[in-house]
PDB file of C-alpha atoms and ligand atoms in Angstrom:
ATOM      1  CA  UNK A  73      13.385  14.452   1.552  1.00 57.00           C
ATOM      2  CA  UNK A  74      16.236  14.181   4.117  1.00 89.00           C
ATOM      3  CA  UNK A  75      14.824  11.896   6.769  1.00 97.00           C
ATOM      4  CA  UNK A  76      12.404   9.119   5.956  1.00 98.00           C
ATOM      5  CA  UNK A  77      10.603   6.923   8.439  1.00 98.00           C
ATOM      6  CA  UNK A  78       9.406   3.477   7.263  1.00 98.00           C
ATOM      7  CA  UNK A  79       6.816   1.806   9.566  1.00 99.00           C
ATOM      8  CA  UNK A  80       6.486  -1.931   9.124  1.00 98.00           C
ATOM      9  CA  UNK A  81      10.040  -1.838   7.921  1.00 98.00           C
ATOM     10  CA  UNK A  82      10.627  -5.502   9.071  1.00 98.00           C
ATOM     11  CA  UNK A  83       8.116  -6.763   6.446  1.00 98.00           C
ATOM     12  CA  UNK A  84       8.401  -7.785   2.908  1.00 98.00           C
ATOM     13  CA  UNK A  85       7.868  -4.353   1.083  1.00 98.00           C
ATOM     14  CA  UNK A  86       9.841  -2.765   4.015  1.00 98.00           C
ATOM     15  CA  UNK A  87      12.798  -4.915   3.117  1.00 98.00           C
ATOM     16  CA  UNK A  88      12.820  -4.064  -0.580  1.00 98.00           C
ATOM     17  CA  UNK A  89      12.355  -0.257   0.355  1.00 98.00           C
ATOM     18  CA  UNK A  90      15.353  -0.165   2.701  1.00 98.00           C
ATOM     19  CA  UNK A  91      17.479  -0.906  -0.174  1.00 96.00           C
ATOM     20  CA  UNK A  92      15.301   0.975  -2.701  1.00 97.00           C
ATOM     21  CA  UNK A  93      15.410   4.262  -0.723  1.00 96.00           C
ATOM     22  CA  UNK A  94      18.905   4.005   0.573  1.00 93.00           C
ATOM     23  CA  UNK A  95      20.157   6.806  -1.779  1.00 91.00           C
ATOM     24  CA  UNK A  96      17.116   9.006  -1.490  1.00 88.00           C
ATOM     25  CA  UNK A  97      17.305   9.602   2.213  1.00 89.00           C
ATOM     26  CA  UNK A  98      20.115  11.055   4.255  1.00 90.00           C
ATOM     27  CA  UNK A  99      18.635   9.096   7.134  1.00 95.00           C
ATOM     28  CA  UNK A 100      16.299   6.108   7.053  1.00 98.00           C
ATOM     29  CA  UNK A 101      14.350   5.649  10.338  1.00 98.00           C
ATOM     30  CA  UNK A 102      12.985   2.291  10.598  1.00 98.00           C
ATOM     31  CA  UNK A 103      10.056   1.080  12.880  1.00 98.00           C
ATOM     32  CA  UNK A 104       8.242  -1.994  13.447  1.00 98.00           C
ATOM     33  CA  UNK A 105       6.736  -4.340  16.300  1.00 97.00           C
ATOM     34  CA  UNK A 106       9.585  -6.626  15.638  1.00 95.00           C
ATOM     35  CA  UNK A 107      13.147  -5.786  15.981  1.00 96.00           C
ATOM     36  CA  UNK A 108      15.605  -5.572  13.001  1.00 97.00           C
ATOM     37  CA  UNK A 109      18.953  -6.595  14.000  1.00 90.00           C
ATOM     38  CA  UNK A 110      21.284  -5.708  11.218  1.00 95.00           C
ATOM     39  CA  UNK A 111      21.167  -1.892  10.292  1.00 97.00           C
ATOM     40  CA  UNK A 112      22.786  -0.099   7.341  1.00 95.00           C
ATOM     41  CA  UNK A 113      25.070   2.756   8.067  1.00 92.00           C
ATOM     42  CA  UNK A 114      22.468   5.397   7.604  1.00 94.00           C
ATOM     43  CA  UNK A 115      19.435   3.574   9.314  1.00 97.00           C
ATOM     44  CA  UNK A 116      18.191   3.721  12.797  1.00 97.00           C
ATOM     45  CA  UNK A 117      15.585   1.437  14.374  1.00 98.00           C
ATOM     46  CA  UNK A 118      12.694   2.634  16.497  1.00 98.00           C
ATOM     47  CA  UNK A 119      10.559  -0.061  18.154  1.00 98.00           C
ATOM     48  CA  UNK A 120       6.835   1.135  17.849  1.00 98.00           C
ATOM     49  CA  UNK A 121       3.601  -0.746  18.075  1.00 98.00           C
ATOM     50  CA  UNK A 122       1.299   1.390  15.946  1.00 98.00           C
ATOM     51  CA  UNK A 123      -1.375   0.921  18.649  1.00 98.00           C
ATOM     52  CA  UNK A 124       0.812   2.967  20.947  1.00 98.00           C
ATOM     53  CA  UNK A 125       0.489   6.737  20.104  1.00 98.00           C
ATOM     54  CA  UNK A 126       3.567   7.850  22.094  1.00 98.00           C
ATOM     55  CA  UNK A 127       5.811   5.157  20.527  1.00 98.00           C
ATOM     56  CA  UNK A 128       4.561   6.200  16.940  1.00 98.00           C
ATOM     57  CA  UNK A 129       5.070   9.907  17.784  1.00 98.00           C
ATOM     58  CA  UNK A 130       8.740   9.167  18.927  1.00 98.00           C
ATOM     59  CA  UNK A 131       9.368   7.209  15.801  1.00 98.00           C
ATOM     60  CA  UNK A 132       7.989  10.005  13.477  1.00 98.00           C
ATOM     61  CA  UNK A 133       9.926  12.730  15.379  1.00 98.00           C
ATOM     62  CA  UNK A 134      12.520  14.297  13.254  1.00 97.00           C
ATOM     63  CA  UNK A 135      11.251  12.685  10.083  1.00 98.00           C
ATOM     64  CA  UNK A 136      10.522  14.769   6.921  1.00 97.00           C
ATOM     65  CA  UNK A 137       8.348  12.026   5.318  1.00 98.00           C
ATOM     66  CA  UNK A 138       6.779   8.763   6.304  1.00 98.00           C
ATOM     67  CA  UNK A 139       6.276   5.720   4.266  1.00 98.00           C
ATOM     68  CA  UNK A 140       3.528   3.835   6.133  1.00 99.00           C
ATOM     69  CA  UNK A 141       3.598   0.203   5.580  1.00 99.00           C
ATOM     70  CA  UNK A 142       2.912  -1.217   9.082  1.00 98.00           C
ATOM     71  CA  UNK A 143      -0.140  -3.224   9.832  1.00 98.00           C
ATOM     72  CA  UNK A 144      -2.051  -6.418   9.153  1.00 98.00           C
ATOM     73  CA  UNK A 145      -1.640  -7.190   5.526  1.00 98.00           C
ATOM     74  CA  UNK A 146      -4.646  -9.449   5.043  1.00 97.00           C
ATOM     75  CA  UNK A 147      -8.345  -9.587   6.140  1.00 97.00           C
ATOM     76  CA  UNK A 148      -8.749 -10.201   9.781  1.00 97.00           C
ATOM     77  CA  UNK A 149     -11.436  -9.448  12.548  1.00 98.00           C
ATOM     78  CA  UNK A 150     -12.863  -6.049  12.758  1.00 98.00           C
ATOM     79  CA  UNK A 151     -11.310  -5.520  16.215  1.00 98.00           C
ATOM     80  CA  UNK A 152      -7.688  -6.365  14.889  1.00 98.00           C
ATOM     81  CA  UNK A 153      -8.091  -4.179  11.777  1.00 98.00           C
ATOM     82  CA  UNK A 154      -9.460  -1.377  14.043  1.00 98.00           C
ATOM     83  CA  UNK A 155      -6.472  -1.501  16.533  1.00 98.00           C
ATOM     84  CA  UNK A 156      -3.471  -2.133  14.072  1.00 98.00           C
ATOM     85  CA  UNK A 157      -4.615  -0.732  11.014  1.00 98.00           C
ATOM     86  CA  UNK A 158      -7.239   1.969  11.424  1.00 98.00           C
ATOM     87  CA  UNK A 159      -5.951   3.303  14.834  1.00 98.00           C
ATOM     88  CA  UNK A 160      -2.428   2.747  13.665  1.00 98.00           C
ATOM     89  CA  UNK A 161      -2.846   4.778  10.539  1.00 99.00           C
ATOM     90  CA  UNK A 162      -4.509   7.596  12.589  1.00 99.00           C
ATOM     91  CA  UNK A 163      -1.440   7.654  14.940  1.00 99.00           C
ATOM     92  CA  UNK A 164       0.799   7.956  12.112  1.00 99.00           C
ATOM     93  CA  UNK A 165      -0.986  11.014  10.588  1.00 99.00           C
ATOM     94  CA  UNK A 166      -1.501  12.801  13.932  1.00 98.00           C
ATOM     95  CA  UNK A 167       2.142  12.284  14.824  1.00 99.00           C
ATOM     96  CA  UNK A 168       3.011  13.563  11.418  1.00 98.00           C
ATOM     97  CA  UNK A 169       0.914  16.663  12.130  1.00 98.00           C
ATOM     98  CA  UNK A 170       2.377  17.065  15.574  1.00 98.00           C
ATOM     99  CA  UNK A 171       6.015  16.407  14.627  1.00 98.00           C
ATOM    100  CA  UNK A 172       6.039  18.365  11.192  1.00 98.00           C
ATOM    101  CA  UNK A 173       6.472  15.554   8.734  1.00 98.00           C
ATOM    102  CA  UNK A 174       5.041  17.137   5.451  1.00 97.00           C
ATOM    103  CA  UNK A 175       4.546  13.967   3.381  1.00 98.00           C
ATOM    104  CA  UNK A 176       3.169  10.366   3.878  1.00 98.00           C
ATOM    105  CA  UNK A 177       3.162   7.450   1.405  1.00 98.00           C
ATOM    106  CA  UNK A 178       0.452   5.278   2.670  1.00 99.00           C
ATOM    107  CA  UNK A 179       0.500   1.707   1.646  1.00 99.00           C
ATOM    108  CA  UNK A 180      -3.350   1.280   0.806  1.00 98.00           C
ATOM    109  CA  UNK A 181      -4.352  -1.760  -1.161  1.00 98.00           C
ATOM    110  CA  UNK A 182      -6.369  -2.884  -4.275  1.00 98.00           C
ATOM    111  CA  UNK A 183      -8.706  -4.488  -1.369  1.00 98.00           C
ATOM    112  CA  UNK A 184     -10.099  -0.953  -1.005  1.00 98.00           C
ATOM    113  CA  UNK A 185     -11.574  -1.345  -4.418  1.00 98.00           C
ATOM    114  CA  UNK A 186     -11.747  -5.027  -4.469  1.00 98.00           C
ATOM    115  CA  UNK A 187     -15.611  -5.343  -5.102  1.00 98.00           C
ATOM    116  CA  UNK A 188     -15.371  -3.619  -8.446  1.00 98.00           C
ATOM    117  CA  UNK A 189     -15.951  -6.335 -11.117  1.00 98.00           C
ATOM    118  CA  UNK A 190     -12.894  -7.335 -13.256  1.00 98.00           C
ATOM    119  CA  UNK A 191     -14.737  -5.874 -16.301  1.00 98.00           C
ATOM    120  CA  UNK A 192     -14.567  -2.112 -14.940  1.00 98.00           C
ATOM    121  CA  UNK A 193     -11.641  -0.089 -15.567  1.00 98.00           C
ATOM    122  CA  UNK A 194     -10.607   2.175 -12.703  1.00 98.00           C
ATOM    123  CA  UNK A 195      -8.780   5.398 -12.313  1.00 96.00           C
ATOM    124  CA  UNK A 196      -7.903   7.487  -9.216  1.00 92.00           C
ATOM    125  CA  UNK A 197     -11.357   8.945  -8.908  1.00 94.00           C
ATOM    126  CA  UNK A 198     -13.216   5.599  -9.015  1.00 96.00           C
ATOM    127  CA  UNK A 199     -15.489   4.714  -5.887  1.00 97.00           C
ATOM    128  CA  UNK A 200     -13.905   2.895  -3.087  1.00 98.00           C
ATOM    129  CA  UNK A 201     -15.667  -0.523  -2.704  1.00 98.00           C
ATOM    130  CA  UNK A 202     -13.736  -2.329  -0.081  1.00 98.00           C
ATOM    131  CA  UNK A 203     -13.961  -6.135  -0.057  1.00 98.00           C
ATOM    132  CA  UNK A 204     -13.798  -6.778   3.587  1.00 98.00           C
ATOM    133  CA  UNK A 205     -12.626  -5.287   6.905  1.00 98.00           C
ATOM    134  CA  UNK A 206      -8.943  -5.238   5.687  1.00 98.00           C
ATOM    135  CA  UNK A 207     -10.116  -3.210   2.612  1.00 98.00           C
ATOM    136  CA  UNK A 208     -12.319  -1.134   4.796  1.00 98.00           C
ATOM    137  CA  UNK A 209      -9.410  -0.218   6.957  1.00 98.00           C
ATOM    138  CA  UNK A 210      -7.527   0.965   3.983  1.00 98.00           C
ATOM    139  CA  UNK A 211     -10.233   3.002   2.700  1.00 98.00           C
ATOM    140  CA  UNK A 212     -10.368   4.677   6.099  1.00 98.00           C
ATOM    141  CA  UNK A 213      -6.812   5.304   5.784  1.00 98.00           C
ATOM    142  CA  UNK A 214      -7.355   6.961   2.417  1.00 98.00           C
ATOM    143  CA  UNK A 215      -9.979   9.268   3.941  1.00 98.00           C
ATOM    144  CA  UNK A 216      -7.679  10.130   6.838  1.00 98.00           C
ATOM    145  CA  UNK A 217      -5.161  11.103   4.321  1.00 98.00           C
ATOM    146  CA  UNK A 218      -7.656  13.272   2.444  1.00 98.00           C
ATOM    147  CA  UNK A 219      -8.598  15.018   5.658  1.00 98.00           C
ATOM    148  CA  UNK A 220      -4.922  15.663   6.752  1.00 98.00           C
ATOM    149  CA  UNK A 221      -4.216  17.226   3.429  1.00 98.00           C
ATOM    150  CA  UNK A 222      -7.411  19.344   3.376  1.00 98.00           C
ATOM    151  CA  UNK A 223      -6.997  20.612   7.012  1.00 98.00           C
ATOM    152  CA  UNK A 224      -3.403  20.423   7.709  1.00 98.00           C
ATOM    153  CA  UNK A 225      -1.577  20.494   4.339  1.00 98.00           C
ATOM    154  CA  UNK A 226       0.080  17.095   4.950  1.00 98.00           C
ATOM    155  CA  UNK A 227       0.616  15.570   1.569  1.00 98.00           C
ATOM    156  CA  UNK A 228      -0.061  11.845   0.776  1.00 98.00           C
ATOM    157  CA  UNK A 229       0.046   9.405  -1.935  1.00 98.00           C
ATOM    158  CA  UNK A 230      -2.308   6.541  -1.313  1.00 98.00           C
ATOM    159  CA  UNK A 231      -0.869   3.660  -3.149  1.00 98.00           C
ATOM    160  CA  UNK A 232      -3.501   0.945  -3.906  1.00 98.00           C
ATOM    161  CA  UNK A 233      -0.855  -1.777  -4.210  1.00 98.00           C
ATOM    162  CA  UNK A 234      -1.846  -4.690  -6.244  1.00 98.00           C
ATOM    163  CA  UNK A 235       0.300  -7.910  -5.644  1.00 98.00           C
ATOM    164  CA  UNK A 236       3.967  -7.152  -4.653  1.00 99.00           C
ATOM    165  CA  UNK A 237       5.819 -10.357  -5.607  1.00 98.00           C
ATOM    166  CA  UNK A 238       9.036 -11.353  -7.077  1.00 98.00           C
ATOM    167  CA  UNK A 239       7.105 -12.820  -9.988  1.00 98.00           C
ATOM    168  CA  UNK A 240       3.174 -13.457 -10.568  1.00 98.00           C
ATOM    169  CA  UNK A 241       2.026 -16.741  -9.059  1.00 97.00           C
ATOM    170  CA  UNK A 242      -1.567 -17.054 -10.250  1.00 95.00           C
ATOM    171  CA  UNK A 243      -3.611 -15.725 -13.214  1.00 96.00           C
ATOM    172  CA  UNK A 244      -5.050 -12.787 -11.246  1.00 97.00           C
ATOM    173  CA  UNK A 245      -1.637 -11.469 -10.911  1.00 98.00           C
ATOM    174  CA  UNK A 246      -1.445 -10.845 -14.787  1.00 98.00           C
ATOM    175  CA  UNK A 247      -3.648  -7.777 -13.847  1.00 98.00           C
ATOM    176  CA  UNK A 248      -2.502  -7.059 -10.245  1.00 98.00           C
ATOM    177  CA  UNK A 249       1.409  -7.658 -10.189  1.00 98.00           C
ATOM    178  CA  UNK A 250       3.675  -5.051  -9.154  1.00 98.00           C
ATOM    179  CA  UNK A 251       7.495  -6.076  -9.535  1.00 98.00           C
ATOM    180  CA  UNK A 252      10.061  -5.076  -6.882  1.00 98.00           C
ATOM    181  CA  UNK A 253      11.806  -2.487  -9.071  1.00 98.00           C
ATOM    182  CA  UNK A 254       8.521  -0.976 -10.021  1.00 98.00           C
ATOM    183  CA  UNK A 255       7.208  -0.557  -6.510  1.00 98.00           C
ATOM    184  CA  UNK A 256      10.563   0.996  -5.354  1.00 98.00           C
ATOM    185  CA  UNK A 257      10.363   3.527  -8.344  1.00 98.00           C
ATOM    186  CA  UNK A 258       6.658   4.362  -7.455  1.00 98.00           C
ATOM    187  CA  UNK A 259       7.468   4.967  -3.784  1.00 98.00           C
ATOM    188  CA  UNK A 260      10.608   7.027  -4.849  1.00 97.00           C
ATOM    189  CA  UNK A 261       8.577   9.198  -7.300  1.00 97.00           C
ATOM    190  CA  UNK A 262       6.051   9.826  -4.491  1.00 98.00           C
ATOM    191  CA  UNK A 263       8.825  10.982  -2.252  1.00 97.00           C
ATOM    192  CA  UNK A 264      10.717  13.007  -4.738  1.00 96.00           C
ATOM    193  CA  UNK A 265       8.158  14.719  -6.806  1.00 97.00           C
ATOM    194  CA  UNK A 266       8.071  18.619  -5.856  1.00 96.00           C
ATOM    195  CA  UNK A 267       4.409  18.899  -5.468  1.00 97.00           C
ATOM    196  CA  UNK A 268       2.216  15.815  -4.449  1.00 98.00           C
ATOM    197  CA  UNK A 269      -0.924  17.190  -2.647  1.00 98.00           C
ATOM    198  CA  UNK A 270      -3.373  14.260  -2.352  1.00 98.00           C
ATOM    199  CA  UNK A 271      -2.905  11.405  -4.758  1.00 98.00           C
ATOM    200  CA  UNK A 272      -4.532   8.087  -5.192  1.00 98.00           C
ATOM    201  CA  UNK A 273      -2.508   5.860  -7.293  1.00 98.00           C
ATOM    202  CA  UNK A 274      -2.609   2.193  -8.481  1.00 98.00           C
ATOM    203  CA  UNK A 275       0.388   0.134  -7.310  1.00 98.00           C
ATOM    204  CA  UNK A 276       0.858  -2.095 -10.379  1.00 98.00           C
ATOM    205  CA  UNK A 277       3.367  -2.743 -13.133  1.00 98.00           C
ATOM    206  CA  UNK A 278       2.736  -2.047 -16.751  1.00 98.00           C
ATOM    207  CA  UNK A 279       0.469  -5.037 -17.155  1.00 98.00           C
ATOM    208  CA  UNK A 280      -1.395  -5.218 -20.357  1.00 98.00           C
ATOM    209  CA  UNK A 281      -4.222  -6.973 -18.515  1.00 98.00           C
ATOM    210  CA  UNK A 282      -4.397  -4.314 -15.783  1.00 98.00           C
ATOM    211  CA  UNK A 283      -7.850  -2.943 -14.618  1.00 98.00           C
ATOM    212  CA  UNK A 284      -6.242   0.329 -13.352  1.00 98.00           C
ATOM    213  CA  UNK A 285      -4.785   3.489 -14.675  1.00 97.00           C
ATOM    214  CA  UNK A 286      -2.611   6.380 -13.083  1.00 95.00           C
ATOM    215  CA  UNK A 287      -3.114   8.472 -16.225  1.00 95.00           C
ATOM    216  CA  UNK A 288      -4.883  11.070 -14.009  1.00 93.00           C
ATOM    217  CA  UNK A 289      -1.520  11.863 -12.292  1.00 94.00           C
ATOM    218  CA  UNK A 290       1.206  12.105 -15.071  1.00 96.00           C
ATOM    219  CA  UNK A 291       3.107  14.651 -13.074  1.00 96.00           C
ATOM    220  CA  UNK A 292       4.155  11.827 -10.629  1.00 98.00           C
ATOM    221  CA  UNK A 293       6.391  10.481 -13.376  1.00 97.00           C
ATOM    222  CA  UNK A 294       5.910   6.758 -12.588  1.00 98.00           C
ATOM    223  CA  UNK A 295       6.975   4.847 -15.530  1.00 97.00           C
ATOM    224  CA  UNK A 296       6.768   1.016 -14.719  1.00 98.00           C
ATOM    225  CA  UNK A 297       8.937  -1.201 -16.601  1.00 98.00           C
ATOM    226  CA  UNK A 298       7.546  -4.660 -15.939  1.00 98.00           C
ATOM    227  CA  UNK A 299       4.506  -6.360 -17.603  1.00 98.00           C
ATOM    228  CA  UNK A 300       3.197  -9.678 -16.052  1.00 98.00           C
ATOM    229  CA  UNK A 301       2.134 -10.979 -19.433  1.00 98.00           C
ATOM    230  CA  UNK A 302       5.447 -12.850 -20.007  1.00 98.00           C
ATOM    231  CA  UNK A 303       4.293 -15.241 -17.357  1.00 98.00           C
ATOM    232  CA  UNK A 304       0.843 -15.919 -18.860  1.00 97.00           C
ATOM    233  CA  UNK A 305       1.390 -19.060 -20.473  1.00 96.00           C
ATOM    234  CA  UNK A 306       3.063 -20.608 -17.359  1.00 96.00           C
ATOM    235  CA  UNK A 307       0.407 -19.453 -15.206  1.00 95.00           C
ATOM    236  CA  UNK A 308      -2.491 -20.804 -17.251  1.00 92.00           C
ATOM    237  CA  UNK A 309      -0.743 -24.260 -17.620  1.00 93.00           C
ATOM    238  CA  UNK A 310      -1.285 -24.849 -13.920  1.00 85.00           C
ATOM    239  CA  UNK A 311      -4.511 -26.316 -12.652  1.00 83.00           C
ATOM    240  CA  UNK A 312      -6.869 -23.574 -11.459  1.00 79.00           C
ATOM    241  CA  UNK A 313      -9.418 -24.126  -8.574  1.00 79.00           C
ATOM    242  CA  UNK A 314     -12.799 -22.483  -9.813  1.00 87.00           C
ATOM    243  CA  UNK A 315     -14.040 -19.908  -7.521  1.00 94.00           C
ATOM    244  CA  UNK A 316     -16.721 -17.914  -9.696  1.00 95.00           C
ATOM    245  CA  UNK A 317     -16.979 -15.090  -7.175  1.00 96.00           C
ATOM    246  CA  UNK A 318     -13.269 -14.648  -6.801  1.00 97.00           C
ATOM    247  CA  UNK A 319     -13.019 -14.684 -10.718  1.00 96.00           C
ATOM    248  CA  UNK A 320     -15.751 -11.938 -10.908  1.00 97.00           C
ATOM    249  CA  UNK A 321     -14.342  -9.473  -8.553  1.00 98.00           C
ATOM    250  CA  UNK A 322     -10.990  -7.608  -8.678  1.00 98.00           C
ATOM    251  CA  UNK A 323     -10.278  -8.511  -4.998  1.00 98.00           C
ATOM    252  CA  UNK A 324     -10.296 -12.142  -5.969  1.00 98.00           C
ATOM    253  CA  UNK A 325     -10.287 -14.479  -2.816  1.00 97.00           C
ATOM    254  CA  UNK A 326     -10.613 -11.458  -0.560  1.00 98.00           C
ATOM    255  CA  UNK A 327     -13.917 -10.589  -2.246  1.00 98.00           C
ATOM    256  CA  UNK A 328     -15.196 -14.307  -2.287  1.00 97.00           C
ATOM    257  CA  UNK A 329     -14.252 -14.937   1.425  1.00 97.00           C
ATOM    258  CA  UNK A 330     -17.587 -14.972   3.439  1.00 96.00           C
ATOM    259  CA  UNK A 331     -19.685 -13.895   0.271  1.00 97.00           C
ATOM    260  CA  UNK A 332     -23.255 -14.646   1.091  1.00 97.00           C
ATOM    261  CA  UNK A 333     -25.054 -12.403  -1.472  1.00 96.00           C
ATOM    262  CA  UNK A 334     -27.283 -14.290  -3.788  1.00 91.00           C
ATOM    263  CA  UNK A 335     -27.243 -13.183  -7.419  1.00 70.00           C
TER     264      UNK A 335
HETATM  265  P1  NAI B  66       4.270  -7.572   5.810  1.00 93.61           P
HETATM  266  O1  NAI B  66       3.309  -8.420   6.913  1.00 93.61           O
HETATM  267  O2  NAI B  66       5.482  -8.338   5.335  1.00 93.61           O
HETATM  268  O3  NAI B  66       4.764  -6.273   6.691  1.00 93.61           O
HETATM  269  C1  NAI B  66       3.912  -5.716   7.639  1.00 93.61           C
HETATM  270  C2  NAI B  66       4.783  -5.236   8.772  1.00 93.61           C
HETATM  271  O4  NAI B  66       3.879  -4.421   9.685  1.00 93.61           O
HETATM  272  C3  NAI B  66       5.334  -6.401   9.537  1.00 93.61           C
HETATM  273  O5  NAI B  66       6.748  -6.433   9.736  1.00 93.61           O
HETATM  274  C4  NAI B  66       4.640  -6.338  10.961  1.00 93.61           C
HETATM  275  O6  NAI B  66       5.467  -6.732  12.041  1.00 93.61           O
HETATM  276  C5  NAI B  66       4.306  -4.751  11.036  1.00 93.61           C
HETATM  277  N1  NAI B  66       3.131  -4.634  11.785  1.00 93.61           N
HETATM  278  C6  NAI B  66       1.909  -5.202  12.050  1.00 93.61           C
HETATM  279  N2  NAI B  66       1.285  -4.718  13.083  1.00 93.61           N
HETATM  280  C7  NAI B  66       1.892  -3.609  13.545  1.00 93.61           C
HETATM  281  C8  NAI B  66       1.776  -2.883  14.638  1.00 93.61           C
HETATM  282  N3  NAI B  66       0.661  -2.918  15.376  1.00 93.61           N
HETATM  283  N4  NAI B  66       2.769  -2.010  14.926  1.00 93.61           N
HETATM  284  C9  NAI B  66       3.952  -1.942  14.230  1.00 93.61           C
HETATM  285  N5  NAI B  66       4.123  -2.774  13.375  1.00 93.61           N
HETATM  286  C10 NAI B  66       3.133  -3.666  12.853  1.00 93.61           C
HETATM  287  O7  NAI B  66       3.613  -7.030   4.752  1.00 93.61           O
HETATM  288  P2  NAI B  66       4.077  -6.359   3.369  1.00 93.61           P
HETATM  289  O8  NAI B  66       3.590  -7.306   2.217  1.00 93.61           O
HETATM  290  O9  NAI B  66       5.355  -5.858   3.532  1.00 93.61           O
HETATM  291  O10 NAI B  66       2.940  -5.093   3.159  1.00 93.61           O
HETATM  292  C11 NAI B  66       3.293  -3.774   3.728  1.00 93.61           C
HETATM  293  C12 NAI B  66       2.166  -2.980   3.601  1.00 93.61           C
HETATM  294  O11 NAI B  66       1.633  -2.881   2.142  1.00 93.61           O
HETATM  295  C13 NAI B  66       0.816  -3.427   4.345  1.00 93.61           C
HETATM  296  O12 NAI B  66       0.318  -2.240   4.849  1.00 93.61           O
HETATM  297  C14 NAI B  66      -0.013  -4.101   3.307  1.00 93.61           C
HETATM  298  O13 NAI B  66      -1.377  -3.996   3.766  1.00 93.61           O
HETATM  299  C15 NAI B  66       0.248  -3.163   2.196  1.00 93.61           C
HETATM  300  N6  NAI B  66      -0.055  -4.028   1.045  1.00 93.61           N
HETATM  301  C16 NAI B  66       0.855  -5.081   0.565  1.00 93.61           C
HETATM  302  C17 NAI B  66       0.500  -5.701  -0.667  1.00 93.61           C
HETATM  303  C18 NAI B  66       1.352  -6.870  -0.993  1.00 93.61           C
HETATM  304  O14 NAI B  66       1.120  -7.356  -2.173  1.00 93.61           O
HETATM  305  N7  NAI B  66       2.475  -7.246  -0.198  1.00 93.61           N
HETATM  306  C19 NAI B  66      -0.555  -5.346  -1.496  1.00 93.61           C
HETATM  307  C20 NAI B  66      -1.283  -4.275  -1.022  1.00 93.61           C
HETATM  308  C21 NAI B  66      -1.115  -3.554   0.120  1.00 93.61           C
HETATM  309  C1  15L B  67      -2.993  -7.216  -0.350  1.00 93.61           C
HETATM  310  O1  15L B  67      -3.350  -6.160  -0.037  1.00 93.61           O
HETATM  311  C2  15L B  67      -2.152  -8.117   0.683  1.00 93.61           C
HETATM  312  O2  15L B  67      -1.373  -7.330   1.507  1.00 93.61           O
HETATM  313  C3  15L B  67      -1.200  -8.995  -0.182  1.00 93.61           C
HETATM  314  O3  15L B  67      -0.735  -9.930   0.817  1.00 93.61           O
HETATM  315  C4  15L B  67      -1.866  -9.556  -1.342  1.00 93.61           C
HETATM  316  O4  15L B  67      -2.861 -10.493  -1.021  1.00 93.61           O
HETATM  317  C5  15L B  67      -2.509  -8.543  -2.205  1.00 93.61           C
HETATM  318  O5  15L B  67      -3.264  -7.711  -1.479  1.00 93.61           O
HETATM  319  C6  15L B  67      -3.208  -9.124  -3.350  1.00 93.61           C
HETATM  320  O6  15L B  67      -4.446  -8.672  -3.574  1.00 93.61           O
HETATM  321  O7  15L B  67      -2.670  -9.872  -4.208  1.00 93.61           O
END
């Protein structure tokens, strides 16, 4: 993978990947709504609002692969998710098709499956059960990825990222945490593996309390090194605000926000 574009490069995961992918790419193209001032030697910046197809196409031009992180990272109105996340992801895939980028690593989210109960173990073939408009937007992105593989041969890894944090901050993260080094390794493997096809993968560390398994794709070669368990005693020592709906579903507070179902 010679030239890699990172959308949403000004964000938290983008910052980690700029360092983490520096020796994987000959050139790292960075794009975002927000300018990035300080560039490393092999980086270039391409200001692009994901809502603007011409700008996205110009950012994608010349890229062999795209790591698509840009968009709203939390729940929001349907209109905002439609514009930034759904239309934005469509623009990335269509630009990849027209500009000849052959692989996309799509930052999906655990909120595409957030209405599964915590007692349910999931794998790559598990049903999508989005927990709000944000999760619905990620589910649509995964379907776009599937169609662009089936019809156009553009490979994709849809990463259902859990909670990307320096360290877990609440008990739910004992299942959902992905450490910085593990996320970098996962994205690198998705870029480097010779054949990827269409893959749905969970972005979590080797957490012993995890609800998710990547065992269906051993060929990716992702071998996470961290386990959130070492933080368990410390996290349970803090006072916890009871939210039975959040506690029941994998999406936690995203699942309980606006929940009106009885029973
Ligand atoms: P972030 O908010 O730090 O970064 C997102 C970037 O996207 C920002 O720099 C923002 O300016 C940019 N952006 C937003 N709308 C845009 C638009 N219309 N055009 C161009 N750029 C736009 O978020 P973070 O944490 O780095 O997440 C990156 C991706 O990973 C997001 O897609 C998020 O949904 C996904 N993700 C993150 C998780 C986490 O734990 N941080 C968990 C699951 C998924
Ligand atoms: C996400 O998809 C969000 O982008 C992130 O901010 C966290 O809320 C994460 O999920 C999570 O579920 O912890």
